[in-house]
PDB file of C-alpha atoms and ligand atoms in Angstrom:
ATOM      1  CA  MET A   6     -11.299  24.364 -13.118  1.00  0.00           C
ATOM      2  CA  LYS A   7      -8.254  23.150 -14.951  1.00  0.00           C
ATOM      3  CA  LEU A   8      -7.432  20.267 -17.218  1.00  0.00           C
ATOM      4  CA  ILE A   9      -5.259  17.644 -15.584  1.00  0.00           C
ATOM      5  CA  ASN A  10      -4.283  14.046 -16.172  1.00  0.00           C
ATOM      6  CA  CYS A  11      -5.902  11.469 -13.909  1.00  0.00           C
ATOM      7  CA  THR A  12      -3.361   9.998 -11.511  1.00  0.00           C
ATOM      8  CA  ILE A  13      -4.670   6.490 -12.105  1.00  0.00           C
ATOM      9  CA  CYS A  14      -5.754   6.132 -15.732  1.00  0.00           C
ATOM     10  CA  GLY A  15      -3.987   9.154 -17.227  1.00  0.00           C
ATOM     11  CA  ARG A  16      -7.154  10.448 -18.870  1.00  0.00           C
ATOM     12  CA  LEU A  17      -7.386  14.215 -19.298  1.00  0.00           C
ATOM     13  CA  PHE A  18     -10.261  15.689 -17.323  1.00  0.00           C
ATOM     14  CA  LYS A  19     -11.419  18.898 -15.654  1.00  0.00           C
ATOM     15  CA  SER A  20     -11.080  19.158 -11.917  1.00  0.00           C
ATOM     16  CA  GLN A  21     -10.873  21.779  -9.266  1.00  0.00           C
ATOM     17  CA  TYR A  22      -9.472  19.661  -6.464  1.00  0.00           C
ATOM     18  CA  PHE A  23      -8.914  16.039  -7.319  1.00  0.00           C
ATOM     19  CA  THR A  24      -6.215  14.501  -9.445  1.00  0.00           C
ATOM     20  CA  ILE A  25      -8.317  11.398 -10.042  1.00  0.00           C
ATOM     21  CA  CYS A  26     -11.145  11.325 -12.581  1.00  0.00           C
ATOM     22  CA  GLU A  27     -14.727  10.431 -11.662  1.00  0.00           C
ATOM     23  CA  ASP A  28     -14.492   7.060 -13.389  1.00  0.00           C
ATOM     24  CA  CYS A  29     -11.575   6.075 -11.212  1.00  0.00           C
ATOM     25  CA  LEU A  30     -13.080   7.498  -8.015  1.00  0.00           C
ATOM     26  CA  GLU A  31     -16.193   5.406  -8.598  1.00  0.00           C
ATOM     27  CA  GLY A  32     -14.428   2.396 -10.048  1.00  0.00           C
ATOM     28  CA  GLN A  33     -14.352  -1.128  -8.745  1.00  0.00           C
ATOM     29  CA  GLU A  34     -12.714  -1.442  -5.376  1.00  0.00           C
ATOM     30  CA  GLU A  35     -10.614  -4.490  -6.272  1.00  0.00           C
ATOM     31  CA  VAL A  36      -8.896  -2.741  -9.140  1.00  0.00           C
ATOM     32  CA  ASN A  37      -8.969   0.781  -7.807  1.00  0.00           C
ATOM     33  CA  PRO A  38      -5.768   1.879  -6.062  1.00  0.00           C
ATOM     34  CA  TYR A  39      -7.458   4.987  -4.707  1.00  0.00           C
ATOM     35  CA  LYS A  40     -10.174   2.964  -2.960  1.00  0.00           C
ATOM     36  CA  LYS A  41      -7.721   0.359  -1.707  1.00  0.00           C
ATOM     37  CA  VAL A  42      -5.571   3.037  -0.127  1.00  0.00           C
ATOM     38  CA  LYS A  43      -8.529   4.960   1.247  1.00  0.00           C
ATOM     39  CA  ASP A  44     -10.099   1.865   2.799  1.00  0.00           C
ATOM     40  CA  PHE A  45      -6.809   0.793   4.319  1.00  0.00           C
ATOM     41  CA  LEU A  46      -6.227   4.203   5.861  1.00  0.00           C
ATOM     42  CA  GLU A  47      -9.726   4.226   7.314  1.00  0.00           C
ATOM     43  CA  LYS A  48      -8.918   0.977   9.103  1.00  0.00           C
ATOM     44  CA  HIS A  49      -5.321   1.885   9.879  1.00  0.00           C
ATOM     45  CA  PRO A  50      -5.105   5.618  10.508  1.00  0.00           C
ATOM     46  CA  GLY A  51      -1.527   6.804  10.833  1.00  0.00           C
ATOM     47  CA  ALA A  52      -0.060   4.168   8.525  1.00  0.00           C
ATOM     48  CA  ASN A  53       2.742   5.510   6.389  1.00  0.00           C
ATOM     49  CA  ALA A  54       3.068   5.169   2.633  1.00  0.00           C
ATOM     50  CA  LEU A  55       5.316   2.114   2.870  1.00  0.00           C
ATOM     51  CA  GLU A  56       2.930   0.284   5.190  1.00  0.00           C
ATOM     52  CA  VAL A  57       0.004   1.118   2.940  1.00  0.00           C
ATOM     53  CA  SER A  58       1.946  -0.049  -0.104  1.00  0.00           C
ATOM     54  CA  ASN A  59       2.863  -3.369   1.515  1.00  0.00           C
ATOM     55  CA  ALA A  60      -0.702  -3.990   2.642  1.00  0.00           C
ATOM     56  CA  THR A  61      -2.541  -2.940  -0.508  1.00  0.00           C
ATOM     57  CA  GLY A  62      -0.046  -3.727  -3.253  1.00  0.00           C
ATOM     58  CA  VAL A  63      -0.408  -0.193  -4.559  1.00  0.00           C
ATOM     59  CA  PRO A  64       2.949   1.273  -5.657  1.00  0.00           C
ATOM     60  CA  LYS A  65       4.453   3.508  -2.975  1.00  0.00           C
ATOM     61  CA  ASN A  66       5.089   6.372  -5.400  1.00  0.00           C
ATOM     62  CA  LEU A  67       1.386   6.414  -6.304  1.00  0.00           C
ATOM     63  CA  ILE A  68       0.432   6.539  -2.629  1.00  0.00           C
ATOM     64  CA  VAL A  69       2.886   9.380  -2.052  1.00  0.00           C
ATOM     65  CA  LYS A  70       1.313  11.192  -4.993  1.00  0.00           C
ATOM     66  CA  PHE A  71      -2.166  10.723  -3.499  1.00  0.00           C
ATOM     67  CA  ILE A  72      -0.898  12.213  -0.255  1.00  0.00           C
ATOM     68  CA  ASN A  73       0.979  15.085  -1.886  1.00  0.00           C
ATOM     69  CA  ASP A  74      -2.035  15.939  -4.022  1.00  0.00           C
ATOM     70  CA  ASP A  75      -4.326  15.822  -0.973  1.00  0.00           C
ATOM     71  CA  VAL A  76      -6.404  13.148  -2.660  1.00  0.00           C
ATOM     72  CA  ILE A  77      -6.254  11.140   0.524  1.00  0.00           C
ATOM     73  CA  SER A  78      -5.546  12.444   3.959  1.00  0.00           C
ATOM     74  CA  VAL A  79      -3.226  10.709   6.367  1.00  0.00           C
ATOM     75  CA  VAL A  80      -2.733  11.238  10.024  1.00  0.00           C
ATOM     76  CA  LYS A  81       0.762  12.587  10.399  1.00  0.00           C
ATOM     77  CA  LYS A  82       3.172  10.025  11.788  1.00  0.00           C
ATOM     78  CA  ARG A  83       3.547  10.465  15.498  1.00  0.00           C
ATOM     79  CA  SER A  84       7.041  11.532  16.461  1.00  0.00           C
TER      80      SER A  84
HETATM   81 ZN1   ZN B 106      -9.007   8.034 -14.148  1.00  0.00          ZN
END
């Protein structure tokens, strides 16, 4: 376990895997970028960060951070 800042709210919390705190993971869907992105990717597997950003309104750099931190998984873009 290490102390890290939550990607969404910036709060310091202890986590082994996630970069998002429990409050944000369980937060309201309408205001929760993590849930918006996760829901969109469930419906649109294979979408890239830009497509997700356009569809959800979540900033692209935050989506890229989710992906880089393995907070959400994406199907790799087909070549
Ligand atoms: Zn948080």
